[in-house]
Short mmCIF file of C-alpha atoms in Angstrom, two decimals:
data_model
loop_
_atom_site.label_atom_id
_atom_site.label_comp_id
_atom_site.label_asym_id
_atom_site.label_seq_id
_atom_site.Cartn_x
_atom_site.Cartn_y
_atom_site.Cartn_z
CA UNK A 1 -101.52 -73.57 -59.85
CA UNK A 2 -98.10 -71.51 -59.29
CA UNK A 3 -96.48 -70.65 -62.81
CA UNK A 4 -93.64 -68.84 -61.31
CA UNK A 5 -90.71 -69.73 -62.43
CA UNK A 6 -88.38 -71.50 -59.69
CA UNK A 7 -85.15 -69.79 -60.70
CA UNK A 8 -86.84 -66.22 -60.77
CA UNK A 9 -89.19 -66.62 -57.28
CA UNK A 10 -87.12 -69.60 -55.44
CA UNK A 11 -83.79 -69.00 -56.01
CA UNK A 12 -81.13 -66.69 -54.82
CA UNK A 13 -79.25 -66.79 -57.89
CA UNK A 14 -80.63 -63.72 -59.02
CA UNK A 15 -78.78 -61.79 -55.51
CA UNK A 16 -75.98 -63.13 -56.37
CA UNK A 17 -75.46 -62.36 -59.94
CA UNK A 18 -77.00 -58.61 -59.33
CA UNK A 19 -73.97 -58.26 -56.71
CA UNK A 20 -71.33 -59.66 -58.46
CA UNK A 21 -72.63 -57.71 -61.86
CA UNK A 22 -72.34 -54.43 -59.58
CA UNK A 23 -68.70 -55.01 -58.23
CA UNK A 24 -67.26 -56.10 -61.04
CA UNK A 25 -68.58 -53.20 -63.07
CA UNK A 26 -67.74 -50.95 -60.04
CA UNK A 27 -63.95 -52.38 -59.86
CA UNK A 28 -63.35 -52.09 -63.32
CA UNK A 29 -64.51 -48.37 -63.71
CA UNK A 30 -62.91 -47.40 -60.19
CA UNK A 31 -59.11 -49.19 -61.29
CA UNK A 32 -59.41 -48.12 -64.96
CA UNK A 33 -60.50 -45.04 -64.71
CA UNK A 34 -60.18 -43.36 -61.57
CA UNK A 35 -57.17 -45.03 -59.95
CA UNK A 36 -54.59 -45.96 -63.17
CA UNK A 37 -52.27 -43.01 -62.67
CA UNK A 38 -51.90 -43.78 -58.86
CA UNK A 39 -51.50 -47.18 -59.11
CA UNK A 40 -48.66 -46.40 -62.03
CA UNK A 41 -46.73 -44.13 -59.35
CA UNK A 42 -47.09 -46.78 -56.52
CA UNK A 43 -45.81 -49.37 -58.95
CA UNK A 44 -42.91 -47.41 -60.29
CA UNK A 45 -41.99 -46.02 -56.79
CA UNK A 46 -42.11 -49.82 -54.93
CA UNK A 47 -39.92 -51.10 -58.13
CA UNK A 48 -37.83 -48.86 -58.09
CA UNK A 49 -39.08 -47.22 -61.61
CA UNK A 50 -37.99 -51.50 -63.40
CA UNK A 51 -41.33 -51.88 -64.12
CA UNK A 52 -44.34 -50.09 -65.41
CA UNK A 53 -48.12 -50.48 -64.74
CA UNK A 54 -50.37 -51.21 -67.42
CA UNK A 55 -53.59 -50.19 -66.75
CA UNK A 56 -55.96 -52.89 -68.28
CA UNK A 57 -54.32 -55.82 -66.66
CA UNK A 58 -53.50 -54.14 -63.77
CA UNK A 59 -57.17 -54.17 -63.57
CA UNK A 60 -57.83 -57.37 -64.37
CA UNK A 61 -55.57 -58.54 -62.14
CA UNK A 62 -57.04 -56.74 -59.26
CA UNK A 63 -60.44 -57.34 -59.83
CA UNK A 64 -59.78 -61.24 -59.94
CA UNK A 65 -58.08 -60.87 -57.16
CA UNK A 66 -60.77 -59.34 -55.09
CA UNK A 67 -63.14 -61.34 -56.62
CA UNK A 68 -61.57 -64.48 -55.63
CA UNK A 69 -61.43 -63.11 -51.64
CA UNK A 70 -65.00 -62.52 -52.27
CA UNK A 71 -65.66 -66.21 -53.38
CA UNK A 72 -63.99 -67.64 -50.14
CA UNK A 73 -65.54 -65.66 -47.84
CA UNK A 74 -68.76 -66.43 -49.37
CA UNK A 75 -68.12 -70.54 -49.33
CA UNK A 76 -67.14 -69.82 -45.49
CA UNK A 77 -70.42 -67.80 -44.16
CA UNK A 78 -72.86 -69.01 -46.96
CA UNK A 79 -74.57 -65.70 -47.06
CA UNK A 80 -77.18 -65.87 -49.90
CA UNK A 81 -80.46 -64.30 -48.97
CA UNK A 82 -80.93 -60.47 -47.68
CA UNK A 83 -77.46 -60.53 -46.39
CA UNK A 84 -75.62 -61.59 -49.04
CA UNK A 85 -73.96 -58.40 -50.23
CA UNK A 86 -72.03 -58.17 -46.97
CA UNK A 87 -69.69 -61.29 -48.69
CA UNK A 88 -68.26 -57.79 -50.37
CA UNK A 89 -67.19 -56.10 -47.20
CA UNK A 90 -63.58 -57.30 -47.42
CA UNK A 91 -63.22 -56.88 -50.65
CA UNK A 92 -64.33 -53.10 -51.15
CA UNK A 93 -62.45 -52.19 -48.06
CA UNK A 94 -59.01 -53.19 -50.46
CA UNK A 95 -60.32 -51.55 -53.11
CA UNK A 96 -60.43 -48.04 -51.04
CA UNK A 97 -57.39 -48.57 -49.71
CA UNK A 98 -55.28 -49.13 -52.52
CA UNK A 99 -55.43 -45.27 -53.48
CA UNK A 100 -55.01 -44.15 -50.07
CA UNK A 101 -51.74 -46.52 -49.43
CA UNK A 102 -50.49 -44.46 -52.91
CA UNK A 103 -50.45 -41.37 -51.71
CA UNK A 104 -48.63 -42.14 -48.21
CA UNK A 105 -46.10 -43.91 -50.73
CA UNK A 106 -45.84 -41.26 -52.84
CA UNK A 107 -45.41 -38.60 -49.88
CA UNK A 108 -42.24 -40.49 -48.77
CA UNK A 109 -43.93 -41.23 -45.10
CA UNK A 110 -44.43 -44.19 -44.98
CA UNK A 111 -47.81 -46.04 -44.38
CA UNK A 112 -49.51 -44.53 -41.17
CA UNK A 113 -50.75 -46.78 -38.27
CA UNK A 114 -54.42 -46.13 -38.95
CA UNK A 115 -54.23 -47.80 -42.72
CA UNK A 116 -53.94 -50.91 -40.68
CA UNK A 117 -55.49 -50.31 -37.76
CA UNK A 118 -58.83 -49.19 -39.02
CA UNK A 119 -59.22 -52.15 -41.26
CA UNK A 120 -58.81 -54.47 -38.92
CA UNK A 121 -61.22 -52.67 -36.62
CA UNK A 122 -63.34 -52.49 -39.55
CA UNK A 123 -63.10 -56.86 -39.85
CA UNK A 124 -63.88 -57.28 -36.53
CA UNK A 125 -66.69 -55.21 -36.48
CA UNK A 126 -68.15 -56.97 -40.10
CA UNK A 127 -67.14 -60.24 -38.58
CA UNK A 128 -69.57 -59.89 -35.81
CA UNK A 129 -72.24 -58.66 -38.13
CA UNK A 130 -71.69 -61.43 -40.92
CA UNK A 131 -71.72 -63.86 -38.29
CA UNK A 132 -75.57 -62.64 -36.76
CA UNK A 133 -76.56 -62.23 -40.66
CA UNK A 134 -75.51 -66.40 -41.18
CA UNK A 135 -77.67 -67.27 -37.98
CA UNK A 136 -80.69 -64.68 -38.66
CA UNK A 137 -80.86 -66.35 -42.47
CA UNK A 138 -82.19 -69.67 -41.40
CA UNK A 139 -85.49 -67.99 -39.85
CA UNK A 140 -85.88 -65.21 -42.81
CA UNK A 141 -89.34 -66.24 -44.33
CA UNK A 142 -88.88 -64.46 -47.61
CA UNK A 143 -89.43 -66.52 -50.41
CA UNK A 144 -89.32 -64.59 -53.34
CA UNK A 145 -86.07 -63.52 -54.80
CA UNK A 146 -87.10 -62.13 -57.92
CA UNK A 147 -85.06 -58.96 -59.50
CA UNK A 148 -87.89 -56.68 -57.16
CA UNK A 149 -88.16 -58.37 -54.55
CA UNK A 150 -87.13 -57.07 -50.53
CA UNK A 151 -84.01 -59.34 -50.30
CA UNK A 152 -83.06 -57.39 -53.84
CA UNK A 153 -83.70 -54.07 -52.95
CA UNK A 154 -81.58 -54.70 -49.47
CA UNK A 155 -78.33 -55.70 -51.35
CA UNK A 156 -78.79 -53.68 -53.80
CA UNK A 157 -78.80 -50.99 -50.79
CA UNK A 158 -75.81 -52.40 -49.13
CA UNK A 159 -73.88 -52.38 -52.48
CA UNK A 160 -74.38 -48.76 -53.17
CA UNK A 161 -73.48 -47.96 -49.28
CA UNK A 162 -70.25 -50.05 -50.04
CA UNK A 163 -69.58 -48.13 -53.16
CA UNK A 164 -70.19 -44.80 -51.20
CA UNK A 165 -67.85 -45.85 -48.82
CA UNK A 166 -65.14 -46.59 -51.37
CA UNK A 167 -65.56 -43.37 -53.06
CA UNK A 168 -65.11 -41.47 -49.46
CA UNK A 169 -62.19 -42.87 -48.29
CA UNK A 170 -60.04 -43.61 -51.66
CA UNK A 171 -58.55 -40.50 -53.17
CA UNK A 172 -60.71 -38.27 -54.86
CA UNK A 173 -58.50 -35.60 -54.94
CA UNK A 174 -59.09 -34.16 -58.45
CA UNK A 175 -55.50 -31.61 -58.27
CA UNK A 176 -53.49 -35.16 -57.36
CA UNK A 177 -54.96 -37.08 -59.71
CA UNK A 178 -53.96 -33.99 -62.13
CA UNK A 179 -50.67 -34.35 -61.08
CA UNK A 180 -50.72 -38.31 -61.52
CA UNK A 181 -52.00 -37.88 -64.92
CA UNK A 182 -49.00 -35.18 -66.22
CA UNK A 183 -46.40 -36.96 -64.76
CA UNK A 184 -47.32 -39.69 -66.60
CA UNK A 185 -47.68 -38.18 -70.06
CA UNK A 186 -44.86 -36.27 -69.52
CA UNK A 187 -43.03 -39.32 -69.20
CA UNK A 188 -44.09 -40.95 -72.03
CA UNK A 189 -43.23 -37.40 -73.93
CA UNK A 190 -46.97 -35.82 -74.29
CA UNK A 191 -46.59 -32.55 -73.88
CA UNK A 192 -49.21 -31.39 -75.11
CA UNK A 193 -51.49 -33.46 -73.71
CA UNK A 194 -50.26 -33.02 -70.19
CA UNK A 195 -51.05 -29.56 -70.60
CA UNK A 196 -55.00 -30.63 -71.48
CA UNK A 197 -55.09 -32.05 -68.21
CA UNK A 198 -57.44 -30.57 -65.65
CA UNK A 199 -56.80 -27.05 -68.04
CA UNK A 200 -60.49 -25.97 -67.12
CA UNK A 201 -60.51 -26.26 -63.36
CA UNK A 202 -58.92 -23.11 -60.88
CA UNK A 203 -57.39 -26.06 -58.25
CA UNK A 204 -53.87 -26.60 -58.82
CA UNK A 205 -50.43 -26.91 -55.84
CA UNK A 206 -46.61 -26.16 -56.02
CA UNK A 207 -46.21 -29.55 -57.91
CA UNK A 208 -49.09 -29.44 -60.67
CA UNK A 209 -47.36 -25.99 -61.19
CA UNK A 210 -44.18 -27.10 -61.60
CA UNK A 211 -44.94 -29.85 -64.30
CA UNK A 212 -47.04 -27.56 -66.41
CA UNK A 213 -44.00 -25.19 -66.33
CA UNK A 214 -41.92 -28.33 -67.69
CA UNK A 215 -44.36 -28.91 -70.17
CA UNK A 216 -44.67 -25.80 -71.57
CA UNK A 217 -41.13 -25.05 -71.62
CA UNK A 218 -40.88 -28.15 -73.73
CA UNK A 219 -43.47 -26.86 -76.33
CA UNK A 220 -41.25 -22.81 -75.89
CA UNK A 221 -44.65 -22.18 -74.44
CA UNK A 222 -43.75 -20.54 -70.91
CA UNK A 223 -43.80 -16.59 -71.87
CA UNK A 224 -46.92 -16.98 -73.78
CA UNK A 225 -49.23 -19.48 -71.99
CA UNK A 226 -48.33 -20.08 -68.21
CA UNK A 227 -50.80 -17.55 -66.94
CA UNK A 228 -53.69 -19.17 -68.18
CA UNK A 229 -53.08 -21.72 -65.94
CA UNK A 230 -53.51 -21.16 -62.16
CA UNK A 231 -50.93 -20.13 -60.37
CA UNK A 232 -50.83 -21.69 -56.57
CA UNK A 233 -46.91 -21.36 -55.67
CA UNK A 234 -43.79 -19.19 -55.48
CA UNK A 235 -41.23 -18.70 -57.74
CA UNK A 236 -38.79 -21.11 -55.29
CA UNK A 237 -40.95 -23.91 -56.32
CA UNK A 238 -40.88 -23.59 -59.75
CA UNK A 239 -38.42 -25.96 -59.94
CA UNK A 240 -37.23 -29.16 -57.87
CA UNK A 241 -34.07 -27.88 -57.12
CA UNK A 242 -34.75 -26.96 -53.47
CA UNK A 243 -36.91 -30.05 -52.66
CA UNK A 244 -39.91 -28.11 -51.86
CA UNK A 245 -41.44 -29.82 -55.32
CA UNK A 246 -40.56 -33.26 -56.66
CA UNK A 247 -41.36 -35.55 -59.51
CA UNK A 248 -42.47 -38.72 -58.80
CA UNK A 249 -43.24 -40.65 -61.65
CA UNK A 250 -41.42 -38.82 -64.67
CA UNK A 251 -37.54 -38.72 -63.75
CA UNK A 252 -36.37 -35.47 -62.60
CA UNK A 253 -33.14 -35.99 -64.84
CA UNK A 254 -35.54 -35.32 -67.79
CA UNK A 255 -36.04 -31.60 -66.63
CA UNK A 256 -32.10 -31.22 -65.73
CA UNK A 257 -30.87 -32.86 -69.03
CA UNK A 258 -33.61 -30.47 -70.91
CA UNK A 259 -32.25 -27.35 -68.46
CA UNK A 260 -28.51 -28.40 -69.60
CA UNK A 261 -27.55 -28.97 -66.02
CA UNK A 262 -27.81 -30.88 -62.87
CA UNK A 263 -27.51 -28.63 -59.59
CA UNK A 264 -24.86 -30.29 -57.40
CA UNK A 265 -26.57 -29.17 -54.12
CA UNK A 266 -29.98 -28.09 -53.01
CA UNK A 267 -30.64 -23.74 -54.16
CA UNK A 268 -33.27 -22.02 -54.79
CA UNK A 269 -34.56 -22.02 -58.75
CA UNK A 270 -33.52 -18.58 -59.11
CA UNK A 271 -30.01 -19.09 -58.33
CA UNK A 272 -29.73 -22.48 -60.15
CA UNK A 273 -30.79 -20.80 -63.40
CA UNK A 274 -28.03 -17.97 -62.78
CA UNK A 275 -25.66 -20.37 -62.59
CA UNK A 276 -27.09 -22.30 -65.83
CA UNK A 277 -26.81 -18.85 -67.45
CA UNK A 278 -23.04 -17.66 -66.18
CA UNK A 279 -21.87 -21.00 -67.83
CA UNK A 280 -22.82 -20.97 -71.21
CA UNK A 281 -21.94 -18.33 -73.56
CA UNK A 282 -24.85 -18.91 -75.27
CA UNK A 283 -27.71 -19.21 -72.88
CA UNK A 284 -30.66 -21.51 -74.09
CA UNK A 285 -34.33 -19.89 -74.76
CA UNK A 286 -35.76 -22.19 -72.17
CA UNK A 287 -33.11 -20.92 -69.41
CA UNK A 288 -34.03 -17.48 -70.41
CA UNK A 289 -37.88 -18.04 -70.19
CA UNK A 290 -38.00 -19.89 -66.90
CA UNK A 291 -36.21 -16.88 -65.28
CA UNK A 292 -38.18 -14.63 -66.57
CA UNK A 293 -41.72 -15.98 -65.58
CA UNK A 294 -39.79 -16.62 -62.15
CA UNK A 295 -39.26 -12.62 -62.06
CA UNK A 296 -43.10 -12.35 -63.17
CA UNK A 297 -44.78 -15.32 -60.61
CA UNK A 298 -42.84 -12.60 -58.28
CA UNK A 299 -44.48 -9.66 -59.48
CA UNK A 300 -40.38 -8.45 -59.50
CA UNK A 301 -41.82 -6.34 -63.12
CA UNK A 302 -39.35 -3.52 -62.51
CA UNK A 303 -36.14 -6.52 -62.56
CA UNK A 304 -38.04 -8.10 -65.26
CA UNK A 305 -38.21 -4.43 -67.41
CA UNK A 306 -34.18 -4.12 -66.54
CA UNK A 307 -33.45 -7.76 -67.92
CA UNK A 308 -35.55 -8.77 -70.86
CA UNK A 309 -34.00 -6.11 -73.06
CA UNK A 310 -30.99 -8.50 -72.51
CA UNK A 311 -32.47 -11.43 -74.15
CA UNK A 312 -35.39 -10.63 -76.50
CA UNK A 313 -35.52 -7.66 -79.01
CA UNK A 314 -38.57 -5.38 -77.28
CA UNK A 315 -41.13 -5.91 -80.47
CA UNK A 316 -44.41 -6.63 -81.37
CA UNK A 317 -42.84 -10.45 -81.53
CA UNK A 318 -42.54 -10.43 -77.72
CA UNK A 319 -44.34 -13.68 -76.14
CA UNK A 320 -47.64 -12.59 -74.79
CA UNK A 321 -47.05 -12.98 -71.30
CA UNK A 322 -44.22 -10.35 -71.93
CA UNK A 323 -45.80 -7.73 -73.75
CA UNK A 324 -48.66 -7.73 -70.50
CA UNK A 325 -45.81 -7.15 -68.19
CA UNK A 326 -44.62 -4.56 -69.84
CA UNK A 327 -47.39 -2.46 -70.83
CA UNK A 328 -48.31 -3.03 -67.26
CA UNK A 329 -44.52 -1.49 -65.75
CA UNK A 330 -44.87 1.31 -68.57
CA UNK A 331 -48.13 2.43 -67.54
CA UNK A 332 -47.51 2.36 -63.81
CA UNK A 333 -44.49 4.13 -63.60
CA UNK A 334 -43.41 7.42 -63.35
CA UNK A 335 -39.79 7.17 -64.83
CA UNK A 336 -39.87 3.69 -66.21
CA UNK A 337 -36.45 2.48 -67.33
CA UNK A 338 -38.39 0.92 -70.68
CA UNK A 339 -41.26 1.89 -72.61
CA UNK A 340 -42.74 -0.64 -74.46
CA UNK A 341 -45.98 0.31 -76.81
CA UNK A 342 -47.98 -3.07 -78.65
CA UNK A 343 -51.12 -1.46 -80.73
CA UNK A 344 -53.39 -4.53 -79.60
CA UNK A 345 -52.19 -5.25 -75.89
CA UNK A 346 -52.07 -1.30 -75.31
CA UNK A 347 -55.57 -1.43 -76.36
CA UNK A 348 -56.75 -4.32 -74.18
CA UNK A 349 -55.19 -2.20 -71.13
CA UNK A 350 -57.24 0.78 -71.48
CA UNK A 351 -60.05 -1.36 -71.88
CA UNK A 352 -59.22 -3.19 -68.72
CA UNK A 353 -59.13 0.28 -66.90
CA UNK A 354 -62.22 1.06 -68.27
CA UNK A 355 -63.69 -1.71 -67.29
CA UNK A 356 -62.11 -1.36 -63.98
CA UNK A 357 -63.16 2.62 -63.45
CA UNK A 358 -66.88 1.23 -63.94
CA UNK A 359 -67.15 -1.00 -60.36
CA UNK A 360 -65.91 0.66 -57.44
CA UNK A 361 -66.94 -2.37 -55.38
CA UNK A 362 -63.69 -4.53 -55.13
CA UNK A 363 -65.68 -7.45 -55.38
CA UNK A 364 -67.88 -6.66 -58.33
CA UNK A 365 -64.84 -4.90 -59.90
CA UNK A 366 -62.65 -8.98 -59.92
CA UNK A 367 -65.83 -11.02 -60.75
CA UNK A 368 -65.89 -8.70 -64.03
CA UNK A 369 -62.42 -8.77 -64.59
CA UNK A 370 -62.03 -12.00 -64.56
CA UNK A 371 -64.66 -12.56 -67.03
CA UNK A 372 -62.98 -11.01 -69.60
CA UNK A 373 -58.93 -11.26 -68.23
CA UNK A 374 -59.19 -14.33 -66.86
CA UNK A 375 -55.67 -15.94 -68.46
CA UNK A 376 -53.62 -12.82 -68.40
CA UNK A 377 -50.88 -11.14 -66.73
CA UNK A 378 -52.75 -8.56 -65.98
CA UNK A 379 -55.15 -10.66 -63.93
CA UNK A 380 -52.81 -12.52 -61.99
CA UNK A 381 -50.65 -9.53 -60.90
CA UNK A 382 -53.49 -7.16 -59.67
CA UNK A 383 -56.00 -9.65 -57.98
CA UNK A 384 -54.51 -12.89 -57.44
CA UNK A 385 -52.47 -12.22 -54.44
#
């Protein structure tokens, strides 16, 4: 006598739950958590910036959707047995996309031919296969369907290949998704969180750079902290006033309204924020500090001695960032046009040459000092060139 239950052995109900468990928890976490801040830029780019994404039914939305294309392709090739977890095909294949088609909409290209192309090379090709899979189903003796059963195991298979997939050709890129992420709490006026974002990684571009800069001129922040942070551009992109960096999501008029100005041309950053300073009598603290971290992302130290004396009182008050660069131009010049003594920072220099004198291999001699300078001036000037 068989005591097997039907709907555990003899069904395929099992398949198909186990594969529609495994998308839907795969969609969700994929939208939610990887993909929210793209999908917010695509939205506010293709609208214009008139309407915002919400992320939770945003991803509701999408995973019905998806789901849905997954039901009618089922109730059209019947799949249910080994085969079943190709019904999914289509519907993964959206789901990387969507983060790819962000990017190329965020880059201001357009959508390239192969975006379309692929996919529907990609159809044919499943087509085909799907097609074989609905014939070969009607011979396939297996009979049990049970949660460890073959037919499980080979879906379950086919769903992790499909997840794989997804993962390989959506965007992964963890610096764009940094930028994503800022632009978005700088939007909604999160300063401080945007500069929590992706703080512990050493990846970083012209853009991430120039958000952070935004950001910490917005908590007076720049002369003290930017250093810690990588540093992967020139001072000409510190700023979007040339084009070579833009903001996508948070509205460049923030930054100019914040700045006090609007430039009525394209310049370089430099030049805008001489012009910013020749107008006002008064020049804002923020104006001041953006041009002189531009002089030190330069590694100009020798302008920068000449023209801080102009706007900051040379005492042990100076931002931190500023007393580095300055102990640094005392120390290695002959006839420097300032000298500039700070009990603790001109301690931490002779302990940096110290350090320094003790590894003549140049190799050896940066591991170390990043160790311990890793975040300062110091660092940045002498070995990140």
């Amino acid at each position: 006598m068989n005591y097997n239950h039907p709907l555990i052995n003899g069904s395929t109900v099992t398949i198909r739950v186990m594969c529609a468990i495994v998308f839907l928890l795969f969609s969700f976490c994929w939208l939610f958590f990887f993909q929210a801040d793209l999908l917010a830029m695509t939205q506010h780019v293709l609208s214009g910036g008139l309407t915002q994404y919400n992320p939770v039914l945003g991803t509701l939305i999408i995973t019905g959707v998806l789901m849905l294309l997954q039901l009618v392709i089922n109730g059209f090739f019947k799949l249910k047995k080994r085969s079943h977890a190709l019904t999914y095909v289509p519907s993964m294949m959206l789901l990387a996309l969507v983060s790819e088609v962000s990017q190329q909409i965020e880059s201001g290209d357009g959508v390239s031919l192969w975006i379309w192309v692929l996919p529907v090379l990609v159809l044919l090709v499943w087509g085909a296969i799907a097609w074989i899979a609905k014939l070969a189903q009607e011979v396939e003796s297996d009979r049990d369907y049970s949660l460890f059963s073959r037919p499980m195991w080979i879906n379950a298979l086919m769903m992790a290949v499909q997840i794989i997939c997804v993962a390989w050709i959506g965007n992964t890129n963890a610096v764009y998704h940094y930028r994503m992420q800022t632009e978005t709490l700088l939007a909604e006026g999160k300063y401080q969180k945007a500069l929590e974002v992706g703080k512990e990684s050493l990846e970083s571009d012209a853009n991430l750079l120039m958000l952070r800069m935004y950001a910490l001129a917005r908590q007076n922040a720049l002369g003290e902290k930017l250093f810690e942070y990588p540093i992967s551009a020139n001072v000409e992109q510190m700023l979007p006033t040339s084009g070579r960096t833009r903001m996508y999501y948070c509205p460049e008029d923030s930054l100019y309204k914040f700045l006090g100005g609007r430039p009525a041309e394209a310049m370089t950053p430099m030049h805008f924020l001489d012009l910013l300073e020749r107008r006002d009598s008064i020049v804002p603290r923020l104006v001041i500090d953006y041009k002189l971290c531009g002089l030190l992302i330069d590694r100009q130290i020798d302008r920068f001695a000449r023209e801080i004396g102009k706007y900051y009182p040379l005492d042990d008050h100076l931002p931190k960032h500023y007393r580095e660069a300055l102990v640094l131009y005392t120390h290695s010049r002959s006839n420097p046009v300032v000298v500039y003594h700070h009990a603790v920072t001109d301690e931490d220099w002779r302990n940096l040459q110290e350090l320094e004198s003790r590894f003549p291999n140049a190799t050896e001699r940066q591991g170390r000092v990043e160790d311990q300078y890793h975040g300062t001036y110091w660092y940045y000037y002498k070995y990140l060139r």
